[in-house]
JSON list of C-alpha atoms in Angstrom, two decimals:
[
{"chain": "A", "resi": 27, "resn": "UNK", "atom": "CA", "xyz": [-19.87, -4.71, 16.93]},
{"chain": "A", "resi": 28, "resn": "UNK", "atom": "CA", "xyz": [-21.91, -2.25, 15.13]},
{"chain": "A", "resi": 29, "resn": "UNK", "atom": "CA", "xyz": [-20.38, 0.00, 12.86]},
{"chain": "A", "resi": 30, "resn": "UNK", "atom": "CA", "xyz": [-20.48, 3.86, 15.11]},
{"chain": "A", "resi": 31, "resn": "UNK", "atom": "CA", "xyz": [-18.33, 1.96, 18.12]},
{"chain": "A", "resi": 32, "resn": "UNK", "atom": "CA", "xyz": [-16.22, 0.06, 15.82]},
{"chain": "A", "resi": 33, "resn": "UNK", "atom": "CA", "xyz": [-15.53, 2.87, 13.82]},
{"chain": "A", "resi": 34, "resn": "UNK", "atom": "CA", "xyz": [-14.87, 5.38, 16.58]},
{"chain": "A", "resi": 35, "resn": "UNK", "atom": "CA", "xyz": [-12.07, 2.89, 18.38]},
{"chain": "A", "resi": 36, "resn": "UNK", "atom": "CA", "xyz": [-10.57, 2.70, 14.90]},
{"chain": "A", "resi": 37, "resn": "UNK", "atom": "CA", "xyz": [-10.20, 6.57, 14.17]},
{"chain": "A", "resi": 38, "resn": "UNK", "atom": "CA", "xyz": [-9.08, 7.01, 18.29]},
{"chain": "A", "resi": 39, "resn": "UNK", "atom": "CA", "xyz": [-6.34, 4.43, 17.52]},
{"chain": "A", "resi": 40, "resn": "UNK", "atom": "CA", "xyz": [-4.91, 6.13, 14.52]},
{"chain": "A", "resi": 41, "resn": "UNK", "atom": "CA", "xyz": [-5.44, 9.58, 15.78]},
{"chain": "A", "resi": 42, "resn": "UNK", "atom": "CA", "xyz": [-3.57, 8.12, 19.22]},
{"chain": "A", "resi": 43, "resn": "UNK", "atom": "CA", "xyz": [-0.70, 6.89, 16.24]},
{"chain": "A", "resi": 44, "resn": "UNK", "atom": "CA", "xyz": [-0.55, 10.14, 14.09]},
{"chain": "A", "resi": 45, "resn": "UNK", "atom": "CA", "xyz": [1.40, 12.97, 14.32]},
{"chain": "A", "resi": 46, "resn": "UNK", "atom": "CA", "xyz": [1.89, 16.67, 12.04]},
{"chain": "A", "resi": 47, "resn": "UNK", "atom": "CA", "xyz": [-0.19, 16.59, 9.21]},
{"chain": "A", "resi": 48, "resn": "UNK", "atom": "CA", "xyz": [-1.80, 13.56, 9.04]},
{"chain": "A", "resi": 49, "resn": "UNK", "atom": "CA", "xyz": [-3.03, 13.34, 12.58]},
{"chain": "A", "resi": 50, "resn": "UNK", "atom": "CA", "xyz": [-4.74, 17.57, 11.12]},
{"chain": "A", "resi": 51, "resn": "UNK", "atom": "CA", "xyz": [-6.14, 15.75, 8.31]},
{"chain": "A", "resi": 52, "resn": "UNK", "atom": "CA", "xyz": [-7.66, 12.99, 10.48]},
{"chain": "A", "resi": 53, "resn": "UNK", "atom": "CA", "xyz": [-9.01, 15.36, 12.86]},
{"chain": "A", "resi": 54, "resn": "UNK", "atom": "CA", "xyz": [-10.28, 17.79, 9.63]},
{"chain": "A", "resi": 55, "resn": "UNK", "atom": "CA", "xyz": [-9.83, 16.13, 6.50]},
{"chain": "A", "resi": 56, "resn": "UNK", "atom": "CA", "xyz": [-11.71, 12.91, 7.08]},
{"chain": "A", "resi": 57, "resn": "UNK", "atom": "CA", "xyz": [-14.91, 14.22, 5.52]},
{"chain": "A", "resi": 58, "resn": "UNK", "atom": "CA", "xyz": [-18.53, 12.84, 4.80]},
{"chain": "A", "resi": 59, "resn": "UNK", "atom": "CA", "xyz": [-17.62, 11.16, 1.58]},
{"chain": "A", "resi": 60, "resn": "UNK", "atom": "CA", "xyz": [-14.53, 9.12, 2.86]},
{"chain": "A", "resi": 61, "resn": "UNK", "atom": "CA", "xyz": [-16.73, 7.91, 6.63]},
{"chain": "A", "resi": 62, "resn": "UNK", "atom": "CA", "xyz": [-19.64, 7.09, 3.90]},
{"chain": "A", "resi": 63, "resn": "UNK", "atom": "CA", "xyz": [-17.31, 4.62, 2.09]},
{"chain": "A", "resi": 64, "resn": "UNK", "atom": "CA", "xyz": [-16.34, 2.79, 5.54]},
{"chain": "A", "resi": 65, "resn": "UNK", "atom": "CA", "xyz": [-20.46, 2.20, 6.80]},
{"chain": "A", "resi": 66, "resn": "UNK", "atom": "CA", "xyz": [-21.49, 1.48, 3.53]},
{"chain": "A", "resi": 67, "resn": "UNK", "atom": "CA", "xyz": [-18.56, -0.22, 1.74]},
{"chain": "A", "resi": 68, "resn": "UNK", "atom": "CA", "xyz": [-15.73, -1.88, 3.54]},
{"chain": "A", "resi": 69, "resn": "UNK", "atom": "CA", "xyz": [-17.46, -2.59, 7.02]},
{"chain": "A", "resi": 70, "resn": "UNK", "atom": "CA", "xyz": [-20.51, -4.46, 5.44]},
{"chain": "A", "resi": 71, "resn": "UNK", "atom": "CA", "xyz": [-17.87, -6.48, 3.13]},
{"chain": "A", "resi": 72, "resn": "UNK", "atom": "CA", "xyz": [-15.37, -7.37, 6.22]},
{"chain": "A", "resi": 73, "resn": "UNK", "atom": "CA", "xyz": [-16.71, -6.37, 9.54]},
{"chain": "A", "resi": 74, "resn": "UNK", "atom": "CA", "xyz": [-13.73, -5.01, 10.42]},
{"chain": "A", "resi": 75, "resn": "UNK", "atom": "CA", "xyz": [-10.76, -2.29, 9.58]},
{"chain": "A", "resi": 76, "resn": "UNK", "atom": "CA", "xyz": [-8.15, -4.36, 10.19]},
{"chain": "A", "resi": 77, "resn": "UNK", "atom": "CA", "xyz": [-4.60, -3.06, 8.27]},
{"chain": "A", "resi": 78, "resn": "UNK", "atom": "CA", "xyz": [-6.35, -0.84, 6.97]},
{"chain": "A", "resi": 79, "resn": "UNK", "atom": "CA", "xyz": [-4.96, 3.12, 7.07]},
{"chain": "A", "resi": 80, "resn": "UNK", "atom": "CA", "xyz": [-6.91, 6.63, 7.03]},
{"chain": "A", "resi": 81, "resn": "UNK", "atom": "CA", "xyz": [-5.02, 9.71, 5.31]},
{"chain": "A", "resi": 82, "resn": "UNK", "atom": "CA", "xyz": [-2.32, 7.06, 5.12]},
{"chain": "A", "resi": 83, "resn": "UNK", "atom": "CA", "xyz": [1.18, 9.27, 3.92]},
{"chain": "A", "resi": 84, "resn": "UNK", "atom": "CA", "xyz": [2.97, 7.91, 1.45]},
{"chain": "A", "resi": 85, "resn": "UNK", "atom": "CA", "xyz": [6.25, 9.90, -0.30]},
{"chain": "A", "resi": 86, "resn": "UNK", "atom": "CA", "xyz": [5.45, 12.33, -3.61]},
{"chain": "A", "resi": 87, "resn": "UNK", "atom": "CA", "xyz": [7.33, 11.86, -6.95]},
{"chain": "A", "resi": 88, "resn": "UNK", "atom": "CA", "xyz": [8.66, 15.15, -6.37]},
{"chain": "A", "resi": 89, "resn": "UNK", "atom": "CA", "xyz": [10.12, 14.22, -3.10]},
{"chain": "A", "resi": 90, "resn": "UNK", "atom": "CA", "xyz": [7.23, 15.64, -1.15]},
{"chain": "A", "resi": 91, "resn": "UNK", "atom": "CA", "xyz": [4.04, 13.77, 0.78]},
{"chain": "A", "resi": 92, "resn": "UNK", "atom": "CA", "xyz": [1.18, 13.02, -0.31]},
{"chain": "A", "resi": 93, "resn": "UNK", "atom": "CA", "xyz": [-2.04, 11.24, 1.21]},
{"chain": "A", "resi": 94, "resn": "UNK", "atom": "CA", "xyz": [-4.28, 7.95, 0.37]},
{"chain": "A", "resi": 95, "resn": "UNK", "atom": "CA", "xyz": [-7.93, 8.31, 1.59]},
{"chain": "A", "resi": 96, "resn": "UNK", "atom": "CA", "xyz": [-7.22, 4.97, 2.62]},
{"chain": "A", "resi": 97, "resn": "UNK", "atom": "CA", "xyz": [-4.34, 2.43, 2.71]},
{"chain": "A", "resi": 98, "resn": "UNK", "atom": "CA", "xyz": [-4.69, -1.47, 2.41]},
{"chain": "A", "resi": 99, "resn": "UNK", "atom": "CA", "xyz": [-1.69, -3.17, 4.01]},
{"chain": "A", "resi": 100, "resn": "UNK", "atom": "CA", "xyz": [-2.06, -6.95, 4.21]},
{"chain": "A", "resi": 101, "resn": "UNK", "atom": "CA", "xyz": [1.25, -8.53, 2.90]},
{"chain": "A", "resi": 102, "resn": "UNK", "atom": "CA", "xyz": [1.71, -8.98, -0.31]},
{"chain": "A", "resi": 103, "resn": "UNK", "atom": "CA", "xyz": [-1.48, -6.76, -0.90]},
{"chain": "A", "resi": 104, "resn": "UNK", "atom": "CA", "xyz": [-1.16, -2.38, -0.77]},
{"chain": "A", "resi": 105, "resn": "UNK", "atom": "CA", "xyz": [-3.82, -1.36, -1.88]},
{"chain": "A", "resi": 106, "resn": "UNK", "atom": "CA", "xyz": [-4.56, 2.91, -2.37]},
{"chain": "A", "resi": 107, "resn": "UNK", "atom": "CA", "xyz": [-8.30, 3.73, -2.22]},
{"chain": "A", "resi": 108, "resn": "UNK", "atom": "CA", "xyz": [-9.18, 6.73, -3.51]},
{"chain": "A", "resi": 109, "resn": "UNK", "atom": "CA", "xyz": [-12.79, 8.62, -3.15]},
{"chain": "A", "resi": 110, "resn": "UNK", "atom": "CA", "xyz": [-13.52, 10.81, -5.69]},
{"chain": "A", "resi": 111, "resn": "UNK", "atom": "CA", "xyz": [-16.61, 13.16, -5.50]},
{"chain": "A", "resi": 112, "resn": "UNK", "atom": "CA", "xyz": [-18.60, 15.00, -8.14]},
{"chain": "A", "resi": 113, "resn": "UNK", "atom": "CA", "xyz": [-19.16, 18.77, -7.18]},
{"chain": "A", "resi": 114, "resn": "UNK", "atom": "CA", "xyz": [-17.82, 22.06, -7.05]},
{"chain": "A", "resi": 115, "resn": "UNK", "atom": "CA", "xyz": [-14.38, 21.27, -6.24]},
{"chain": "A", "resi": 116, "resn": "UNK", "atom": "CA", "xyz": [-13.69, 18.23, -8.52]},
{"chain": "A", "resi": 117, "resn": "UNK", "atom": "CA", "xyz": [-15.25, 21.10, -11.31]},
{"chain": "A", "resi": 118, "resn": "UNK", "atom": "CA", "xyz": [-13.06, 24.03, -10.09]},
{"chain": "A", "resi": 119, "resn": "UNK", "atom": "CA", "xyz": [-9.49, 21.35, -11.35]},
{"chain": "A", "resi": 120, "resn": "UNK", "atom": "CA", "xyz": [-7.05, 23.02, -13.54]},
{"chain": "A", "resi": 121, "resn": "UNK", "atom": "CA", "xyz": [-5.88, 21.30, -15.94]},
{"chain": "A", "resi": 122, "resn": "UNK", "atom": "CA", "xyz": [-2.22, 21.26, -14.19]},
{"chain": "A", "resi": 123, "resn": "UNK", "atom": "CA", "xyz": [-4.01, 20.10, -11.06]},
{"chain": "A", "resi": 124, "resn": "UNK", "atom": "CA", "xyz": [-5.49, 16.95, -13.19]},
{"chain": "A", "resi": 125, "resn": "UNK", "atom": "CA", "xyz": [-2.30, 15.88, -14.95]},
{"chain": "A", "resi": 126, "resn": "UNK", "atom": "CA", "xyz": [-0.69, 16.54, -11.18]},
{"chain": "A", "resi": 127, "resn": "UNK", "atom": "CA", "xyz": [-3.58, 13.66, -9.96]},
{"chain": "A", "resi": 128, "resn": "UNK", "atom": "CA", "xyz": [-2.64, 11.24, -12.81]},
{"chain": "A", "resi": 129, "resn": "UNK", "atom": "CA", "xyz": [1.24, 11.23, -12.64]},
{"chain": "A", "resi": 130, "resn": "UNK", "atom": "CA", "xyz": [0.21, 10.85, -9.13]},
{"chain": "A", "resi": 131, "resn": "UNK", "atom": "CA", "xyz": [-1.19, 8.06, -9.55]},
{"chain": "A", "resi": 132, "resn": "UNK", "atom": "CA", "xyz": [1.44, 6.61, -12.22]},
{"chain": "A", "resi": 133, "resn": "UNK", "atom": "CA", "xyz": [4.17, 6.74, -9.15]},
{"chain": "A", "resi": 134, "resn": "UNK", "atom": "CA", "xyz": [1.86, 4.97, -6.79]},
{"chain": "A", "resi": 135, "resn": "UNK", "atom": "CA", "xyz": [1.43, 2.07, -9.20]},
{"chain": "A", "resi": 136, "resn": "UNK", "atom": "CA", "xyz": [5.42, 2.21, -10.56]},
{"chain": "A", "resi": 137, "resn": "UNK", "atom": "CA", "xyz": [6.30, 1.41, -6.73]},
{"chain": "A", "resi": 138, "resn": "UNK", "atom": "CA", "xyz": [4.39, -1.30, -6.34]},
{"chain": "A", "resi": 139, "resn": "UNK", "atom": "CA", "xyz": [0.95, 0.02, -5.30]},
{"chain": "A", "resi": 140, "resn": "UNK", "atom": "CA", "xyz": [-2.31, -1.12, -6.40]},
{"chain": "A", "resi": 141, "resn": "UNK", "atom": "CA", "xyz": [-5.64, 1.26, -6.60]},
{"chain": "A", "resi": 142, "resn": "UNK", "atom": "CA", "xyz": [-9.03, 1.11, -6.78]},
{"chain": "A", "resi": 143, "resn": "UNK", "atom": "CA", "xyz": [-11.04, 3.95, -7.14]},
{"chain": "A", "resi": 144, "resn": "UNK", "atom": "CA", "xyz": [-14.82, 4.64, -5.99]},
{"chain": "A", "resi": 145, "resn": "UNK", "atom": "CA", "xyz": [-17.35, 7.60, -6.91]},
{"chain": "A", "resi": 146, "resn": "UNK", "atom": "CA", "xyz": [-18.86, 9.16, -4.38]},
{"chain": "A", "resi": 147, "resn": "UNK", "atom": "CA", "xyz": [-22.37, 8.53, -6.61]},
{"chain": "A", "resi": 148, "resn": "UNK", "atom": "CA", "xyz": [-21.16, 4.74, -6.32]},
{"chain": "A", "resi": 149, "resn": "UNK", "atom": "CA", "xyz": [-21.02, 4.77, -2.68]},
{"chain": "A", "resi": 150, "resn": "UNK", "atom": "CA", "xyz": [-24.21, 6.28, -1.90]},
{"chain": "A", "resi": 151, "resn": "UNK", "atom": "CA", "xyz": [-26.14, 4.78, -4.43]},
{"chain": "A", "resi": 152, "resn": "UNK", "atom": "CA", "xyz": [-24.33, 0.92, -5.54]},
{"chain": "A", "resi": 153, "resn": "UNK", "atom": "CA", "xyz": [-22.85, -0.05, -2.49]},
{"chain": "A", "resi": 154, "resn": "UNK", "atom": "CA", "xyz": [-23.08, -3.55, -3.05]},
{"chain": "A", "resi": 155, "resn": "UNK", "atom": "CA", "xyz": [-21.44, -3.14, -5.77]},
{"chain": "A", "resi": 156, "resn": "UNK", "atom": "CA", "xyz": [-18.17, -1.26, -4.70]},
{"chain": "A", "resi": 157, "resn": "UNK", "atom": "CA", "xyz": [-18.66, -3.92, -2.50]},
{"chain": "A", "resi": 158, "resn": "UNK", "atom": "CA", "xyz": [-18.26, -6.98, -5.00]},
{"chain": "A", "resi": 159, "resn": "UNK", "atom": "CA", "xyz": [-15.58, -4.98, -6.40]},
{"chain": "A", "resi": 160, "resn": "UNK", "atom": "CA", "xyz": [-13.21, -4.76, -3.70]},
{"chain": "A", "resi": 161, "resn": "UNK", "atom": "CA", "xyz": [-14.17, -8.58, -2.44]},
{"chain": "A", "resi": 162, "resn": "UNK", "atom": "CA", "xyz": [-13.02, -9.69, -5.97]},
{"chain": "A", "resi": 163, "resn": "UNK", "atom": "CA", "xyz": [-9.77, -7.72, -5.60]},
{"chain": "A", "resi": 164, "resn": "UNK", "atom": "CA", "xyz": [-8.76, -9.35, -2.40]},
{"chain": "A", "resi": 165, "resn": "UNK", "atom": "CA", "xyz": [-9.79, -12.89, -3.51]},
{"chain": "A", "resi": 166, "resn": "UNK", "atom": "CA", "xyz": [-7.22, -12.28, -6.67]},
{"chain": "A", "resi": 167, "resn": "UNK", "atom": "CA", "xyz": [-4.74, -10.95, -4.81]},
{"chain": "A", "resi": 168, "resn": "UNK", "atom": "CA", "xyz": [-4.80, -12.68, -1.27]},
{"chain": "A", "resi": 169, "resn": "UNK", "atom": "CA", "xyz": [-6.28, -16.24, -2.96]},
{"chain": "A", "resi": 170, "resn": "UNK", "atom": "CA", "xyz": [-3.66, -16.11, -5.49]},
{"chain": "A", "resi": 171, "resn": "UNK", "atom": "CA", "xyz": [-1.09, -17.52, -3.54]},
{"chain": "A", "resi": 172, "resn": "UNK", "atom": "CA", "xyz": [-2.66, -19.98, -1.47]},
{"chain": "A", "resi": 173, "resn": "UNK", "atom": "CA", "xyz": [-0.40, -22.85, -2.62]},
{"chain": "A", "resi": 174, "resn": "UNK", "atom": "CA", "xyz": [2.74, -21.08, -1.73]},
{"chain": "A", "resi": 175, "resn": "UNK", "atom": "CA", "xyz": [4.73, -20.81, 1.29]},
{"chain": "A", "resi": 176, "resn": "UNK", "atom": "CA", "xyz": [4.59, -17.43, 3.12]},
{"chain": "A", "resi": 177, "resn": "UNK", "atom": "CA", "xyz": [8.62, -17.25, 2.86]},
{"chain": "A", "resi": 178, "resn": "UNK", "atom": "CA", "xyz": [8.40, -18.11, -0.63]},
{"chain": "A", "resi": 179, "resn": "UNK", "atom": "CA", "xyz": [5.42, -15.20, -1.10]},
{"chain": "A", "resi": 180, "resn": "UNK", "atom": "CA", "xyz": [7.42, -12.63, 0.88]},
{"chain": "A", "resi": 181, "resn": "UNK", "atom": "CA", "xyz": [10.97, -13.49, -0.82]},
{"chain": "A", "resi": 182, "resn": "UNK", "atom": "CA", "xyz": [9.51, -13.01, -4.69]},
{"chain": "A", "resi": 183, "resn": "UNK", "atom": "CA", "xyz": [8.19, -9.57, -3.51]},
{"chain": "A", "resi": 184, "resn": "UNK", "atom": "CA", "xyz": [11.93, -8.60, -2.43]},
{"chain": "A", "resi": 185, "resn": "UNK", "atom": "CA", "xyz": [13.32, -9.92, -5.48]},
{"chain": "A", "resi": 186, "resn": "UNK", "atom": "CA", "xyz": [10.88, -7.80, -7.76]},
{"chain": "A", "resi": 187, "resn": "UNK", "atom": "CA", "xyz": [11.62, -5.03, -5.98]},
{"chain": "A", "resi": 188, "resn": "UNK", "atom": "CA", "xyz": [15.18, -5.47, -6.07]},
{"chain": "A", "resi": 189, "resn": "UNK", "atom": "CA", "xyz": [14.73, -5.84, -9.98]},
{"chain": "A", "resi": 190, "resn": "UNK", "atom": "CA", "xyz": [13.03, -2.56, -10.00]},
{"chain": "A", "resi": 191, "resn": "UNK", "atom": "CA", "xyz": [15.30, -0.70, -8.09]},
{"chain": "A", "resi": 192, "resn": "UNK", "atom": "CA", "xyz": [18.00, 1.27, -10.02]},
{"chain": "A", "resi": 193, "resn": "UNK", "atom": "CA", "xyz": [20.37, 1.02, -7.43]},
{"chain": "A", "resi": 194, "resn": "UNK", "atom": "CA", "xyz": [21.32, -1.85, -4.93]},
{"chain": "A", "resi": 195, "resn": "UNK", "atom": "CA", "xyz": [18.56, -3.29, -2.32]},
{"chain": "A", "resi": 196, "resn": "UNK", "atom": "CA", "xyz": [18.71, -1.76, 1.13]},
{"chain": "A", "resi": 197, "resn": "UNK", "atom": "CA", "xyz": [17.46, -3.42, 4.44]},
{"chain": "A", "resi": 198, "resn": "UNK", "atom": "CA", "xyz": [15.39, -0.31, 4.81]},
{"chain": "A", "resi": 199, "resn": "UNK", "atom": "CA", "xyz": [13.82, -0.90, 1.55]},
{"chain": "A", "resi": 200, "resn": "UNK", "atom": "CA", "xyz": [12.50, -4.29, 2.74]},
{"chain": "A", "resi": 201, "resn": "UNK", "atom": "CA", "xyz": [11.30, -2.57, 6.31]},
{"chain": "A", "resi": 202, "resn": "UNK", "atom": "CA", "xyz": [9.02, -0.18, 4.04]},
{"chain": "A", "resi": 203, "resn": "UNK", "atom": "CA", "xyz": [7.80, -2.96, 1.17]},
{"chain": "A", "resi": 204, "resn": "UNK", "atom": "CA", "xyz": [6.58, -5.31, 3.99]},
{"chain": "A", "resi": 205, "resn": "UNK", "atom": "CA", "xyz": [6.32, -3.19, 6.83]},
{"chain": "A", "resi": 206, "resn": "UNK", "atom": "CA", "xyz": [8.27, -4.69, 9.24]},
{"chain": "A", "resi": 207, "resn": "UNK", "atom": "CA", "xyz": [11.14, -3.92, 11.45]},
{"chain": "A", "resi": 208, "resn": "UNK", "atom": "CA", "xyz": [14.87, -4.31, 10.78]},
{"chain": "A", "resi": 209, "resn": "UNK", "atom": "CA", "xyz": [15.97, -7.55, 12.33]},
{"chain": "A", "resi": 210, "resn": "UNK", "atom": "CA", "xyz": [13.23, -9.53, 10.59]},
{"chain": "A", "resi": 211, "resn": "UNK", "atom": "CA", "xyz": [14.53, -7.45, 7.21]},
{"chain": "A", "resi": 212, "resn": "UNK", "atom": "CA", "xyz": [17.70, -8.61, 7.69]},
{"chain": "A", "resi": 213, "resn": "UNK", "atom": "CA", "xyz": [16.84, -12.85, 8.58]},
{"chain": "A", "resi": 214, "resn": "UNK", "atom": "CA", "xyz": [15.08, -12.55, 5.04]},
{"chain": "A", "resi": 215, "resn": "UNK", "atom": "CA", "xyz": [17.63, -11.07, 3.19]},
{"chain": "A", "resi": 216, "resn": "UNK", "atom": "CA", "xyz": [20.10, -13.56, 4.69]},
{"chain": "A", "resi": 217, "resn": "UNK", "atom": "CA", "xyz": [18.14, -16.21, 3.90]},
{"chain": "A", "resi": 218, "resn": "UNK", "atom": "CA", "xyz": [17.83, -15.26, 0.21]},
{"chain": "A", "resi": 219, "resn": "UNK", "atom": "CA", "xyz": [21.62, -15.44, 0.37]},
{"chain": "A", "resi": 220, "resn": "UNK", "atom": "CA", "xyz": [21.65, -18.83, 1.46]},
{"chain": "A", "resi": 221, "resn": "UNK", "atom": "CA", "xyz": [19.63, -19.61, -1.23]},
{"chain": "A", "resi": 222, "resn": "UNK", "atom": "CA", "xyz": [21.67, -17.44, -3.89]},
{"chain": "A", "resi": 223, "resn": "UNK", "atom": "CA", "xyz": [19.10, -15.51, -4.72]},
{"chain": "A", "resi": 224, "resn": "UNK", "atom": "CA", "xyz": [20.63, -12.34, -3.80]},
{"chain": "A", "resi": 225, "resn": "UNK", "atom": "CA", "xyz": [24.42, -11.82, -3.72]},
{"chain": "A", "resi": 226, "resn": "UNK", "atom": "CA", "xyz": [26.25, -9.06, -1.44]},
{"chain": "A", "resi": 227, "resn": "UNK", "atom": "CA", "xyz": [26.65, -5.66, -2.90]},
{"chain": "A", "resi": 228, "resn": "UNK", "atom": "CA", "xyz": [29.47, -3.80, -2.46]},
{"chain": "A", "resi": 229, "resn": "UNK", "atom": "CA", "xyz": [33.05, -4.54, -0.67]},
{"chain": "A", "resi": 230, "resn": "UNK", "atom": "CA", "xyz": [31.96, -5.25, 2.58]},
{"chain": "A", "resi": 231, "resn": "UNK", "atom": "CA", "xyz": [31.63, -9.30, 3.46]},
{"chain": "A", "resi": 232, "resn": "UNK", "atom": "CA", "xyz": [31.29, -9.50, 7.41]},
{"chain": "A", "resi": 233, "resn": "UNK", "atom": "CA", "xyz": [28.65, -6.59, 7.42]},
{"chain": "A", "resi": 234, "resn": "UNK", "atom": "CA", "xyz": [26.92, -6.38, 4.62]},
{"chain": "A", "resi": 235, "resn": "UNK", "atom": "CA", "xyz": [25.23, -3.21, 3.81]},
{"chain": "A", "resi": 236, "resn": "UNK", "atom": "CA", "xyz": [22.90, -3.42, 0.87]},
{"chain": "A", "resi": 237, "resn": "UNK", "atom": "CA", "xyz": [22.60, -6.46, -2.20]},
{"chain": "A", "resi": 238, "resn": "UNK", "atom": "CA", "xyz": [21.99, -7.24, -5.81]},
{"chain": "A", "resi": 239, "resn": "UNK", "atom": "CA", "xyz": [20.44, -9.83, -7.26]},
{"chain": "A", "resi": 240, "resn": "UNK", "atom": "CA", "xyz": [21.65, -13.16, -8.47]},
{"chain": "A", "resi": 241, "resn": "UNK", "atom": "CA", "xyz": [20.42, -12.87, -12.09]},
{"chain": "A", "resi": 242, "resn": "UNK", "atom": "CA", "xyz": [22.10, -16.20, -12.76]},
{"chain": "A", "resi": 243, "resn": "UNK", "atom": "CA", "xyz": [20.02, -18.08, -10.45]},
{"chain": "A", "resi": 244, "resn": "UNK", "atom": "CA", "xyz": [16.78, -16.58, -11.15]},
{"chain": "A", "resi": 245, "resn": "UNK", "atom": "CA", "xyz": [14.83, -15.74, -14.59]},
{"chain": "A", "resi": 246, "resn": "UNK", "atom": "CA", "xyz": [14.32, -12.41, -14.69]},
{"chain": "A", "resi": 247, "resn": "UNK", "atom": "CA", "xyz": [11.43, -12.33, -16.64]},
{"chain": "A", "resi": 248, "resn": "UNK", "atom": "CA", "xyz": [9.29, -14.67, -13.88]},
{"chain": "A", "resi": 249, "resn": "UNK", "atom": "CA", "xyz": [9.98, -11.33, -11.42]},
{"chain": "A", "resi": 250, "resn": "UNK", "atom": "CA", "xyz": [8.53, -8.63, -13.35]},
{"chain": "A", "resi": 251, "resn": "UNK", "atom": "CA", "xyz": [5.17, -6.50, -12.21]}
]
């Protein structure tokens, strides 16, 4: 499919899927630089957008929203992408408005995010090269585990985030780290009881309400980010 039609059924279906802001910033925000990155960049590398997220909305550090230009979500990959231009605005930055854009950033990669980050100069004028760059990510992170189960792939992402949580593992948290809805959450989390892994948090024991993990079943250390 070329890349106008392809990319127009891809905006209609997230536009059809948005709501409030983001579905304004889709209609508005989705600029020149951002569309540039998609025909030049990602559709030549993959020939498709699949799980893959425009203006995707993700919660600020300061209990607010923010926005990615894009989001990668291919479990146990999420990936930001940020575009960043060279002009009048990018020149115009306080210096508040900068540290603002790195702490930003900081909180994206403390909850388990990882970014890559393209100039605008880059995309117009090295494609093949942003290019190369992103292939390489995905082939680290998607070929990584190619000798492990998918249940064995999806249970050591809940246990790292349990270990990074300072407070006890919710089924909800799972539904947001893999994107997925609750029942599934909760067949995972009982099979990581089965297996120890995780224990049951709090007083409840028929309905069990959030968990903590089994630190003397597991070595800590082989969890950590």
């Amino acid at each position: 499919m070329a890349f106008q039609s392809a990319y127009n059924l891809w905006m209609e279906g997230h536009l059809h899927k948005s709501k409030g802001e983001r579905r304004r910033r889709l209609i508005e925000g989705h600029g020149h630089a951002e569309k540039l990155f998609l025909e030049q960049v990602w559709y030549p590398a993959y020939r498709h957008f699949e799980n893959l997220h425009p203006e995707y909305e993700v919660a600020d550090f300061r209990d607010g929203t923010r926005y990615l230009d894009f989001a990668f979500l291919q479990f146990p990959v999420r990936l930001a992408v940020e575009i960043d231009g060279y002009g009048p605005h990018s020149a115009k930055q306080s210096r508040w408005q900068f540290a603002d854009s790195l702490m930003r950033q900081n909180h994206l990669v403390i909850d388990g995010w990882r970014i890559l980050r393209f100039s605008y100069d880059d995309v117009n004028e090295k494609p093949r090269t942003c290019q190369q760059v992103l292939q390489q990510f995905m082939g680290s992170r998607l070929g990584a585990d190619r000798f492990a189960t998918e249940s064995n792939i999806i249970e050591a992402e809940v246990l790292r985030l349990a270990l990074r949580l300072d407070r006890f593992l919710r089924p909800r948290d799972v539904c947001e780290l893999l994107q997925i809805k609750k029942d599934k959450a909760h067949r995972i989390l009982h099979s990581m009881l089965r297996k120890k892994s995780l224990l049951p948090a709090g007083e409840g024991e028929l309905k069990i309400r959030c968990y903590k993990v089994n630190r003397d079943r597991i070595d800590e250390r082989s969890w950590q980010l």
